[in-house]
Coordinates of C-alpha atoms and ligand atoms in Angstrom, one line a residue:
M21 CA 99.6 138.8 108.2
S22 CA 98.9 139.5 104.5
R23 CA 101.9 141.9 104.4
L24 CA 104.1 139.1 105.8
R25 CA 102.7 136.7 103.3
S26 CA 103.4 139.1 100.4
A27 CA 106.9 139.7 101.6
L28 CA 107.5 135.9 101.9
S29 CA 106.0 135.3 98.5
R30 CA 108.2 137.9 96.9
T31 CA 111.3 136.3 98.5
V32 CA 110.3 132.8 97.5
A33 CA 109.7 133.9 93.9
H34 CA 113.0 135.8 93.6
P35 CA 115.7 134.3 91.4
A36 CA 118.4 135.4 93.8
F37 CA 116.7 133.3 96.5
H38 CA 116.7 130.2 94.3
L39 CA 120.3 130.8 93.3
A40 CA 121.4 131.2 96.9
L41 CA 119.5 128.1 98.0
V42 CA 120.9 125.9 95.2
L43 CA 124.5 127.2 95.8
A44 CA 124.3 126.8 99.5
L45 CA 123.1 123.2 99.1
L46 CA 125.6 122.4 96.3
L47 CA 128.6 123.5 98.4
G48 CA 127.2 122.7 101.8
C49 CA 126.4 119.1 101.2
R50 CA 130.0 118.1 101.7
W51 CA 129.7 119.1 105.4
L52 CA 126.5 117.2 106.0
S53 CA 126.3 113.6 107.3
A54 CA 125.9 110.8 104.8
G55 CA 122.5 110.1 106.3
T56 CA 121.3 113.7 105.8
V57 CA 122.6 113.8 102.3
Q58 CA 120.7 110.7 101.5
I59 CA 117.4 112.0 103.0
L60 CA 117.9 115.3 101.1
T61 CA 118.3 113.3 97.9
F62 CA 115.1 111.5 98.6
A63 CA 113.4 114.8 99.2
L64 CA 114.6 116.2 95.8
I65 CA 113.2 113.1 94.1
A66 CA 109.9 113.6 96.0
I67 CA 109.9 117.2 94.8
I68 CA 110.3 116.1 91.1
F69 CA 107.6 113.4 91.6
S70 CA 105.2 115.8 93.2
Q71 CA 105.6 118.3 90.4
S72 CA 104.4 115.5 88.1
I73 CA 101.1 115.3 90.2
N74 CA 101.0 119.1 90.3
L75 CA 101.0 119.3 86.5
L76 CA 98.4 116.6 86.0
T77 CA 96.1 117.1 89.0
G78 CA 96.9 120.6 90.3
L79 CA 96.9 122.3 86.9
A80 CA 94.9 120.1 84.5
G81 CA 92.5 118.7 87.1
Q82 CA 93.0 115.0 86.2
I83 CA 93.3 113.0 89.4
S84 CA 95.7 110.0 89.4
L85 CA 95.8 107.2 91.9
G86 CA 98.3 105.2 89.9
H87 CA 101.3 107.5 89.7
A88 CA 103.6 105.0 91.3
G89 CA 103.2 103.2 87.9
F90 CA 105.0 106.0 86.0
F91 CA 107.6 106.3 88.8
G92 CA 108.2 102.5 88.6
I93 CA 108.4 102.5 84.8
G94 CA 111.2 105.1 85.1
A95 CA 113.0 103.2 87.9
Y96 CA 112.9 99.8 86.2
C97 CA 113.7 101.2 82.8
S98 CA 116.8 103.1 84.0
G99 CA 117.8 100.4 86.4
I100 CA 117.6 97.6 83.8
L101 CA 119.3 99.6 81.1
A102 CA 122.2 100.5 83.4
K103 CA 122.7 97.2 85.1
T104 CA 121.8 94.6 82.4
H105 CA 122.8 96.6 79.3
G106 CA 125.5 98.8 80.7
V107 CA 123.9 102.0 79.4
D108 CA 125.4 105.1 80.9
V109 CA 123.1 106.7 83.6
A110 CA 123.3 110.0 81.7
L111 CA 121.4 108.3 78.9
S112 CA 119.4 105.7 80.9
V113 CA 117.6 108.2 83.1
P114 CA 116.4 110.4 80.1
L115 CA 115.3 107.3 78.3
A116 CA 113.4 106.3 81.5
A117 CA 111.6 109.7 81.4
L118 CA 110.8 109.2 77.8
L119 CA 109.4 105.7 78.3
A120 CA 107.2 107.0 81.2
A121 CA 106.1 109.9 79.0
A122 CA 105.0 107.4 76.3
A123 CA 103.1 105.5 78.9
G124 CA 101.4 108.7 80.0
W125 CA 100.5 109.5 76.5
L126 CA 99.0 106.0 76.0
L127 CA 97.1 106.2 79.2
S128 CA 95.6 109.6 78.2
F129 CA 93.6 107.9 75.5
P130 CA 91.3 105.9 77.8
A131 CA 91.7 108.3 80.7
G132 CA 90.9 111.3 78.7
R133 CA 87.5 110.0 78.1
V134 CA 86.4 109.7 81.7
R135 CA 86.4 111.9 84.8
D136 CA 86.0 112.0 88.5
V137 CA 85.4 108.5 90.1
Y138 CA 85.9 106.7 86.8
L139 CA 89.2 108.4 86.3
A140 CA 90.3 107.6 89.8
M141 CA 89.4 103.9 89.2
M142 CA 91.1 103.8 85.8
T143 CA 94.4 105.3 87.1
L144 CA 94.2 103.0 90.1
G145 CA 93.9 100.2 87.7
F146 CA 96.9 101.4 85.7
G147 CA 99.0 101.4 88.9
M148 CA 97.9 97.9 89.8
I149 CA 98.5 96.5 86.4
F150 CA 102.1 97.9 86.5
Y151 CA 102.6 96.4 90.0
E152 CA 101.4 93.0 88.8
I153 CA 103.6 93.1 85.7
V154 CA 106.6 93.8 87.8
R155 CA 105.8 90.9 90.1
E156 CA 105.2 88.4 87.3
W157 CA 107.9 89.4 84.8
N158 CA 110.6 87.5 86.6
D159 CA 113.2 87.4 83.8
V160 CA 113.4 91.1 83.4
T161 CA 112.3 92.6 86.8
G162 CA 113.3 89.9 89.2
G163 CA 109.7 89.5 90.2
T164 CA 109.0 89.5 93.9
M165 CA 112.7 88.8 94.6
G166 CA 113.4 92.3 93.4
F167 CA 116.1 93.7 91.2
P168 CA 119.3 94.3 93.1
G169 CA 122.7 95.7 92.1
V170 CA 121.5 98.7 90.1
P171 CA 124.5 101.0 89.7
S172 CA 123.9 103.5 92.5
A173 CA 125.4 106.0 94.9
A174 CA 124.4 103.8 97.9
L175 CA 126.4 100.8 96.6
H176 CA 129.3 103.0 95.5
T177 CA 128.9 101.5 92.0
L178 CA 127.7 104.6 90.2
S179 CA 129.5 106.5 87.5
I180 CA 128.1 109.0 85.1
L181 CA 129.9 109.7 81.8
G182 CA 132.9 107.8 83.2
V183 CA 133.1 109.9 86.4
R184 CA 132.8 108.0 89.8
I185 CA 129.9 109.5 91.7
D186 CA 129.6 109.3 95.5
A187 CA 126.5 110.0 97.5
A188 CA 127.3 113.8 97.8
A189 CA 128.0 114.1 94.1
Y190 CA 124.8 112.3 93.3
F191 CA 122.9 114.7 95.6
Q192 CA 124.5 117.6 93.6
V193 CA 123.4 116.0 90.3
V194 CA 119.9 115.4 91.5
L195 CA 119.8 119.0 92.9
L196 CA 120.6 120.5 89.5
V197 CA 118.0 118.3 87.8
A198 CA 115.4 119.3 90.3
A199 CA 116.2 123.0 90.0
L200 CA 115.9 122.7 86.2
V201 CA 112.6 120.9 86.5
L202 CA 111.2 123.6 88.8
V203 CA 112.3 126.3 86.5
L204 CA 110.7 124.6 83.5
V205 CA 107.5 123.8 85.4
R206 CA 107.3 127.4 86.6
N207 CA 107.7 128.7 83.1
L208 CA 105.1 126.3 81.8
T209 CA 102.6 127.3 84.5
Q210 CA 103.0 130.9 83.4
S211 CA 102.6 130.1 79.7
R212 CA 99.8 129.2 77.2
I213 CA 100.3 125.5 78.2
G214 CA 99.7 126.0 82.0
R215 CA 96.8 128.3 81.4
A216 CA 95.3 125.8 79.0
F217 CA 95.6 123.1 81.6
F218 CA 93.7 125.3 84.1
A219 CA 91.1 126.1 81.4
I220 CA 90.3 122.4 80.8
H221 CA 90.4 121.8 84.6
V222 CA 87.6 124.4 85.1
S223 CA 85.5 123.7 82.0
E224 CA 86.4 121.6 78.9
V225 CA 83.4 123.1 77.2
A226 CA 84.4 126.7 77.9
A227 CA 88.0 125.9 76.8
G228 CA 86.8 124.4 73.6
S229 CA 84.7 127.5 72.9
I230 CA 87.8 129.7 72.7
G231 CA 89.8 127.1 70.7
I232 CA 91.6 125.1 73.4
P233 CA 91.2 121.4 72.4
A234 CA 90.4 119.5 75.6
G235 CA 91.6 116.2 74.2
A236 CA 95.1 117.3 73.0
T237 CA 95.6 119.4 76.2
K238 CA 94.9 116.4 78.4
Q239 CA 97.3 114.3 76.3
L240 CA 100.0 116.8 76.8
A241 CA 99.3 116.9 80.6
Y242 CA 99.5 113.1 80.9
T243 CA 102.7 113.0 78.8
L244 CA 104.5 115.7 80.7
S245 CA 103.3 114.2 84.0
G246 CA 104.5 110.8 83.0
A247 CA 107.9 112.2 82.0
L248 CA 108.4 113.9 85.3
A249 CA 107.4 110.8 87.3
G250 CA 109.6 108.6 85.1
L251 CA 112.5 111.0 85.7
A252 CA 112.0 110.9 89.5
G253 CA 111.8 107.1 89.3
G254 CA 115.0 106.8 87.3
L255 CA 116.9 109.0 89.7
Y256 CA 115.4 106.9 92.6
A257 CA 116.8 103.7 91.1
H258 CA 120.4 105.0 91.1
L259 CA 120.0 106.3 94.6
V260 CA 118.9 103.1 96.3
G261 CA 120.4 100.4 94.0
Y262 CA 117.6 97.9 94.7
L263 CA 114.2 97.8 93.1
G264 CA 111.3 95.7 94.5
P265 CA 107.7 95.8 93.5
E266 CA 106.6 97.0 96.9
S267 CA 108.3 100.3 96.3
F268 CA 105.9 101.0 93.5
A269 CA 102.6 99.8 95.0
L270 CA 99.6 101.9 95.9
P271 CA 101.1 103.5 99.0
R272 CA 103.6 105.4 96.9
S273 CA 100.8 106.7 94.7
I274 CA 98.9 107.8 97.8
E275 CA 102.0 109.4 99.3
V276 CA 102.8 111.6 96.3
L277 CA 99.1 112.7 96.1
V278 CA 99.2 113.6 99.8
I279 CA 102.4 115.6 99.4
A280 CA 100.9 117.5 96.4
I281 CA 97.6 118.2 98.1
V282 CA 99.0 119.2 101.5
G283 CA 101.6 121.4 99.7
G284 CA 98.8 123.1 97.8
L285 CA 97.9 121.9 94.3
G286 CA 99.0 124.4 91.7
S287 CA 101.7 125.9 93.9
I288 CA 105.3 124.9 93.1
A289 CA 106.8 126.3 96.3
G290 CA 104.1 124.6 98.4
Q291 CA 105.1 121.2 96.8
V292 CA 108.7 121.8 97.5
L293 CA 108.1 122.5 101.1
S294 CA 105.6 119.6 101.5
A295 CA 107.9 117.1 99.8
T296 CA 110.7 118.0 102.1
V297 CA 108.6 117.8 105.2
F298 CA 107.1 114.5 104.2
T299 CA 110.5 113.0 103.4
F300 CA 112.1 114.1 106.7
L301 CA 109.1 113.2 109.0
P302 CA 109.1 109.4 108.6
E303 CA 112.9 109.3 108.9
R304 CA 113.0 111.4 112.1
L305 CA 110.0 109.9 113.8
Q306 CA 110.1 106.2 114.0
V307 CA 106.6 106.0 115.5
F308 CA 105.4 107.9 112.5
S309 CA 106.9 105.4 110.1
E310 CA 104.9 102.5 111.6
Y311 CA 101.6 104.3 111.4
Q312 CA 102.6 106.3 108.3
F313 CA 99.4 105.7 106.4
I314 CA 97.1 106.4 109.3
A315 CA 99.1 109.6 109.8
Y316 CA 98.8 110.5 106.0
G317 CA 95.0 110.0 106.2
V318 CA 94.7 112.3 109.3
I319 CA 97.0 114.9 107.7
L320 CA 95.1 114.8 104.4
T321 CA 91.7 115.2 106.1
F322 CA 92.9 117.9 108.4
S323 CA 94.5 119.7 105.4
L324 CA 91.4 119.5 103.2
V325 CA 89.2 120.9 106.0
V326 CA 91.5 123.5 107.5
L327 CA 93.8 124.4 104.5
P328 CA 91.9 123.8 101.3
R329 CA 94.8 125.5 99.4
G330 CA 97.5 123.6 101.4
I331 CA 100.6 125.0 103.0
A332 CA 101.0 127.3 100.1
G333 CA 97.6 128.9 100.7
L334 CA 98.6 129.6 104.3
L335 CA 102.1 131.0 103.7
L336 CA 102.1 132.4 100.2
D337 CA 100.1 134.7 97.9
P338 CA 98.2 132.8 95.2
P339 CA 100.5 132.2 92.2
R340 CA 100.0 134.2 89.0
F341 CA 99.9 132.8 85.5
I342 CA 101.5 135.4 83.2
K343 CA 105.3 135.9 83.1
P344 CA 106.1 139.3 84.7
R345 CA 108.6 139.8 81.8
A346 CA 105.9 139.5 79.2
L347 CA 103.7 141.9 81.2
R348 CA 106.6 144.5 81.3
R349 CA 107.2 144.0 77.6
A350 CA 103.5 144.6 76.9
V351 CA 103.6 148.0 78.6
A352 CA 106.1 149.1 76.0
L353 CA 103.7 148.2 73.2
R354 CA 100.9 150.6 72.5
P355 CA 97.5 149.1 72.7
D356 CA 95.9 149.4 69.3
P357 CA 92.1 148.9 69.1
A358 CA 92.6 148.0 65.4
V359 CA 94.1 144.6 66.4
L360 CA 90.6 143.5 67.3
R361 CA 89.2 144.0 63.9
P362 CA 88.5 140.6 62.4
E363 CA 90.7 141.2 59.4
A364 CA 93.7 141.9 61.7
A365 CA 94.1 138.2 62.4
G366 CA 93.7 137.1 58.8
G367 CA 90.7 138.2 56.8
G368 CA 87.7 136.2 55.7
D369 CA 85.4 137.0 52.8
G370 CA 82.9 138.6 55.1
G371 CA 80.4 135.8 54.4
S372 CA 77.6 135.0 56.8
L373 CA 76.8 132.3 59.3
E374 CA 74.0 130.2 57.9
V375 CA 71.9 127.6 59.7
A376 CA 70.0 125.6 57.2
S377 CA 67.1 123.3 58.3
V378 CA 68.8 122.2 61.5
T379 CA 67.0 119.7 63.7
M380 CA 68.2 118.7 67.1
R381 CA 66.6 115.8 69.0
F382 CA 67.3 114.8 72.6
G383 CA 65.7 111.3 72.7
G384 CA 62.1 112.0 72.1
L385 CA 62.4 115.8 72.6
V386 CA 62.7 117.9 69.5
A387 CA 64.7 120.9 70.8
L388 CA 65.2 122.4 67.3
D389 CA 62.8 121.7 64.5
D390 CA 63.9 122.5 61.0
V391 CA 65.5 125.8 62.0
S392 CA 67.0 128.1 59.4
L393 CA 68.5 131.5 59.9
R394 CA 71.3 133.7 58.7
V395 CA 73.6 136.0 60.7
E396 CA 75.3 138.5 58.5
P397 CA 78.5 140.4 59.1
G398 CA 78.1 143.9 60.5
R399 CA 74.6 143.1 61.6
I400 CA 73.1 142.2 65.0
T401 CA 70.5 139.4 64.9
A402 CA 68.5 138.8 68.0
L403 CA 67.3 135.4 68.9
V404 CA 64.3 135.5 71.2
G405 CA 61.7 133.1 72.5
P406 CA 60.3 131.7 75.7
N407 CA 62.4 129.6 78.1
G408 CA 63.0 126.2 76.7
S409 CA 62.4 127.2 73.1
G410 CA 65.8 126.0 72.0
K411 CA 67.9 129.2 71.9
S412 CA 70.8 127.8 73.9
T413 CA 70.5 124.6 72.0
L414 CA 71.0 126.4 68.7
V415 CA 74.1 128.1 70.1
N416 CA 75.4 124.7 71.3
V417 CA 74.8 123.1 67.9
V418 CA 76.5 126.0 66.0
S419 CA 79.5 126.1 68.3
G420 CA 80.1 122.4 68.0
L421 CA 79.0 121.2 71.4
Y422 CA 76.3 119.0 69.8
R423 CA 76.1 117.5 66.4
P424 CA 72.7 118.3 64.8
S425 CA 70.4 115.4 64.1
A426 CA 69.8 117.0 60.6
G427 CA 70.7 120.1 58.7
R428 CA 73.8 122.1 57.8
I429 CA 75.7 124.9 59.3
T430 CA 78.0 127.0 57.1
F431 CA 80.2 129.9 57.8
E432 CA 81.7 132.1 55.1
G433 CA 80.7 129.4 52.6
R434 CA 82.5 126.6 54.5
D435 CA 80.6 123.7 56.0
I436 CA 81.3 123.6 59.7
T437 CA 78.5 121.1 60.7
G438 CA 79.7 118.7 63.4
L439 CA 83.2 120.0 63.7
P440 CA 84.6 119.8 67.2
D441 CA 84.1 123.0 69.2
H442 CA 87.8 124.1 69.2
R443 CA 87.9 123.8 65.4
I444 CA 84.8 125.9 65.1
A445 CA 86.4 128.6 67.3
A446 CA 89.4 128.3 65.0
A447 CA 87.1 128.9 62.1
R448 CA 86.4 132.2 64.0
V449 CA 82.9 131.4 65.3
V450 CA 83.0 132.1 69.0
R451 CA 80.3 131.9 71.7
T452 CA 79.7 132.9 75.3
F453 CA 77.7 131.0 77.8
Q454 CA 74.4 131.7 79.6
D455 CA 76.3 131.0 82.8
P456 CA 79.8 132.7 82.7
R457 CA 82.5 130.1 82.6
L458 CA 85.8 131.7 83.5
V459 CA 88.7 130.4 85.5
P460 CA 87.7 131.6 89.0
H461 CA 91.2 131.9 90.5
F462 CA 92.6 133.7 87.4
T463 CA 92.6 137.5 87.2
V464 CA 90.5 139.2 84.5
R465 CA 93.7 139.7 82.5
E466 CA 94.7 136.0 82.7
N467 CA 91.2 135.0 81.7
L468 CA 91.3 137.3 78.7
L469 CA 94.7 135.9 77.7
L470 CA 93.1 132.5 77.6
G471 CA 90.9 133.9 74.8
A472 CA 94.0 134.6 72.8
H473 CA 95.3 131.1 73.3
R474 CA 94.7 130.1 69.7
L475 CA 96.9 133.0 68.5
L476 CA 99.9 132.0 70.6
R477 CA 101.7 129.8 68.2
H478 CA 105.0 129.1 69.9
T479 CA 105.9 125.5 70.9
G480 CA 105.7 124.0 74.3
A481 CA 109.5 123.9 74.4
A482 CA 109.7 127.7 73.8
A483 CA 107.2 128.2 76.5
A484 CA 109.0 126.0 79.0
L485 CA 112.3 127.8 78.3
A486 CA 110.5 131.2 78.3
L487 CA 112.3 132.1 75.1
P488 CA 112.2 135.8 74.1
S489 CA 110.2 134.9 71.0
A490 CA 107.5 133.3 73.1
L491 CA 107.4 136.2 75.5
E492 CA 107.2 138.6 72.6
E493 CA 104.2 136.8 71.2
E494 CA 102.5 136.9 74.7
A495 CA 103.3 140.6 75.0
Q496 CA 101.6 141.3 71.7
Q497 CA 98.4 139.6 72.9
L498 CA 98.7 141.4 76.3
A499 CA 98.7 144.7 74.4
A500 CA 95.6 143.6 72.6
I501 CA 94.1 142.8 76.0
E502 CA 94.6 146.4 77.0
A503 CA 92.4 147.5 74.1
V504 CA 89.7 145.0 75.1
L505 CA 89.9 146.1 78.7
A506 CA 89.4 149.7 77.7
L507 CA 86.5 148.7 75.4
T508 CA 84.7 146.7 78.1
N509 CA 85.5 149.1 80.9
L510 CA 87.5 146.5 82.8
T511 CA 90.8 148.2 83.1
V512 CA 90.5 149.0 86.8
V513 CA 89.7 145.4 87.7
A514 CA 92.3 143.8 85.2
D515 CA 94.4 142.4 88.0
R516 CA 91.6 141.3 90.3
T517 CA 90.7 137.6 90.7
I518 CA 87.5 136.7 88.8
S519 CA 85.9 135.0 91.9
T520 CA 86.1 138.3 93.8
L521 CA 84.2 140.3 91.2
P522 CA 80.5 141.0 90.9
Y523 CA 78.4 139.0 88.4
G524 CA 78.1 141.8 85.8
T525 CA 81.8 142.3 85.7
R526 CA 82.3 138.6 85.1
R527 CA 79.9 138.5 82.3
M528 CA 81.7 141.4 80.6
A529 CA 85.0 139.6 81.1
E530 CA 83.6 136.6 79.3
V531 CA 82.5 138.8 76.4
G532 CA 86.0 140.3 76.4
R533 CA 87.6 136.8 76.4
A534 CA 85.5 135.8 73.4
L535 CA 86.6 139.0 71.6
L536 CA 90.3 138.0 72.1
A537 CA 89.7 134.8 70.2
R538 CA 89.3 137.2 67.3
P539 CA 85.9 136.0 66.1
R540 CA 84.3 137.0 62.8
A541 CA 81.0 135.6 64.2
I542 CA 80.0 135.8 67.8
L543 CA 77.1 134.1 69.6
L544 CA 76.1 135.8 72.8
D545 CA 73.8 133.7 75.0
E546 CA 71.9 136.1 77.3
P547 CA 74.9 138.3 78.0
A548 CA 72.6 140.9 79.6
A549 CA 70.9 138.5 82.1
G550 CA 71.6 139.7 85.7
L551 CA 73.2 143.0 84.6
S552 CA 72.3 146.4 86.1
E553 CA 71.0 149.3 84.0
A554 CA 74.4 150.8 83.7
E555 CA 76.1 147.5 82.9
M556 CA 73.5 146.9 80.2
E557 CA 74.2 150.2 78.6
R558 CA 77.9 149.4 78.6
L559 CA 77.2 146.0 77.1
A560 CA 75.1 147.6 74.4
Q561 CA 78.0 149.9 73.5
V562 CA 80.4 146.9 73.3
I563 CA 78.0 145.1 71.0
R564 CA 77.7 148.2 68.8
D565 CA 81.5 148.3 68.7
M566 CA 81.6 144.7 67.6
K567 CA 79.1 145.5 64.8
A568 CA 81.2 148.4 63.7
M569 CA 84.2 146.0 63.5
G570 CA 82.1 144.0 61.1
L571 CA 81.4 140.9 63.2
A572 CA 78.3 138.8 62.5
I573 CA 76.5 138.9 65.9
L574 CA 73.8 136.6 67.2
L575 CA 72.3 138.0 70.5
I576 CA 70.0 136.1 72.7
D577 CA 68.1 138.3 75.2
H578 CA 64.7 138.8 76.8
H579 CA 64.7 142.6 77.4
M580 CA 62.7 144.1 74.5
D581 CA 63.8 147.6 75.4
F582 CA 67.4 146.6 75.4
L583 CA 67.0 144.9 72.0
A584 CA 64.7 147.6 70.4
D585 CA 67.4 150.2 69.5
L586 CA 70.2 147.7 69.2
V587 CA 69.3 144.9 66.8
D588 CA 68.9 144.8 63.0
D589 CA 66.9 141.5 62.7
V590 CA 65.0 139.3 65.0
V591 CA 64.3 135.6 64.9
V592 CA 61.7 134.2 67.2
L593 CA 61.8 130.6 68.3
D594 CA 58.9 128.7 69.9
S595 CA 59.2 125.1 70.9
G596 CA 62.2 124.7 68.6
R597 CA 60.5 126.2 65.6
V598 CA 61.1 129.6 63.9
I599 CA 57.8 131.5 64.2
Y600 CA 59.0 134.9 63.1
R601 CA 61.9 136.4 61.1
G602 CA 62.2 140.2 60.4
G603 CA 62.3 143.6 62.0
I604 CA 61.8 144.1 65.7
A605 CA 59.0 146.8 65.4
E606 CA 56.9 144.5 63.2
M607 CA 57.6 141.6 65.5
R608 CA 55.9 143.3 68.4
R609 CA 52.7 143.5 66.3
D610 CA 52.9 139.9 64.9
P611 CA 50.0 137.9 66.2
A612 CA 51.9 134.6 66.3
V613 CA 54.7 136.2 68.3
I614 CA 52.2 137.8 70.7
A615 CA 50.4 134.6 71.3
A616 CA 53.5 132.5 71.8
Y617 CA 55.9 134.9 73.5
L618 CA 55.1 138.5 74.0
G619 CA 51.8 137.8 75.7
D620 CA 53.8 135.7 78.1
E621 CA 56.3 138.5 78.5
A622 CA 53.6 141.1 79.1
A623 CA 52.1 138.9 81.7
T624 CA 55.5 138.5 83.5
A625 CA 56.1 142.3 83.2
S626 CA 52.7 143.0 84.9
E627 CA 53.5 140.3 87.5
H628 CA 56.8 142.2 88.3
A629 CA 54.8 145.5 88.5
H630 CA 52.5 143.9 91.1
A631 CA 55.3 142.3 93.1
Ligands
ADP702 P1 66.4 128.1 75.9 O1 67.8 128.5 75.8 O2 65.6 128.7 74.7 O3 65.8 128.5 77.2 P2 67.3 125.4 75.6 O4 67.9 125.4 74.3 O5 68.2 125.5 76.8 O6 66.2 126.6 75.7 O7 66.4 124.1 75.8 C1 65.5 123.7 74.8 C2 64.9 122.4 75.2 O8 65.9 121.4 75.0 C3 64.5 122.3 76.6 O9 63.3 121.5 76.7 C4 65.7 121.6 77.3 O10 65.2 120.9 78.4 C5 66.1 120.6 76.2 N1 67.5 120.3 76.3 C6 68.6 121.2 76.1 N2 69.8 120.6 76.2 C7 69.5 119.3 76.4 C8 70.3 118.1 76.6 N3 71.6 118.2 76.6 N4 69.7 117.0 76.8 C9 68.3 116.9 76.9 N5 67.5 117.9 76.7 C10 68.1 119.1 76.5
MG703 MG1 69.1 129.4 77.2

């Protein structure tokens, strides 16, 4: 079964297969009945529309219940421009996509601030507002009477760039547009853009920590998604020739969501299959069309229960998110451990990370109380203290997750207090999390490449077109990843999916990912928690390597033996206050530390011994 699936996946992914399919349809459509050609054109439009949901919901994780709004904006824009203003369809359809993209961009501002149920409600609201506007704006849209007479293949009134277009020719045009869309979406999925979408999907906080701005990434997702939906809508207008508000009401939003989910969110091939099936079914089964939405409900429920990854999950291997060409190119480049040295990605002045009198309050709780400490380059500073003493809070404040209630944080002499998390990562201060936050369905290598996101500077257009310059830049980072894999001992699992790997391996992958963001200061929040002896030794070696590279390292941990021969300085926190600062040997004799922390630890240790 899995061999069959792999073979099918390879075939479906092969350019020759795509080419053959497109050519067969291009030439073959002349022999098909008019009815079949029309349904096939509807299917192509559904494919483009479902890619719009795929980008926004499948990749970026933002649900939309109002996508018919974007579709409708595209349809009315192109329809009105062509009919009322005589604009050529070759121009009106791209303008429609542009207008819908602008609408997507605008919607991203309110929608980017909310999630889950609130996002669902907000996008539902967007769809309903669009529907009402179309119904009420009689002069422009024809209101409830509809907007007939759009130049279209169905009415034999369509010409593009002066050439008369019949139904079969229109099918050919839409086929080429759909093929182009699929190629671009596929390239995007396997680029920094698609990977960033997945990163914010899984954890906006983790994405920010390696320099991926959640806000801007969502804006891009909404804009691109709007553009594709608008494009589909524009093409739809010139297929049917009549626009009425009912075509852009809630059922269409639901329909495209069902297509995308049943096809398998995140899978391009799955969407193509699903869009085709869902276009043909209602046409072929008249019963189905009457009870269409009951059927959709049943299919969706069934699909979510039985096929959580949709048709694609059943038939195909999971998609991958690095271009094979970039991978092949990377093999030719020799991995060079020196690329990880902080100065390799632009040098700093080797200054330290300074926390000065930082206080953090959560309501009445003072999690950090006038904390000052300094982490110097080429030194390992341990941050220890009982649970709840404020260690993670300090990391959260430094890394820009929280703005401190008082105090200042500077790095290399520059004030970074209160900067957004991705800007702090860009200032080369990178953190890991107490609970590893990787993209579970990415491989180790793909997760590491996320770390290098900030260093991939090529434009979205270059990524969508998979330009050689963009691939070369990715190959450079993939070569650096080889060095990190070797350093962290992850080479053998590089192409395994994170969710299939043991906890210790995932932790190490997170440290590796942070390294790829080329930090000059790194904050490790309990990286050794849950590791085996052997894994801890490996981690200690990696941390020593970081020190040798000149990084300023803040290390949170509880194991005194692990810390003893690793760290240079220790800071002890208790109830948000610094109670000790100095060497680790002296710390173990310090009465205040023993009373607050080590006594506690000794008690736990003896408990463990008894257990
Ligand atoms: P540690 O990492 O040392 O175990 P934390 O920094 O996680 O401790 O927590 C310190 C204190 O701050 C705890 O009492 C915790 O409940 C509180 N705290 C941490 N984050 C928040 C938050 N976002 N909202 C409210 N209280 C918080
Ligand atoms: Mg903690």
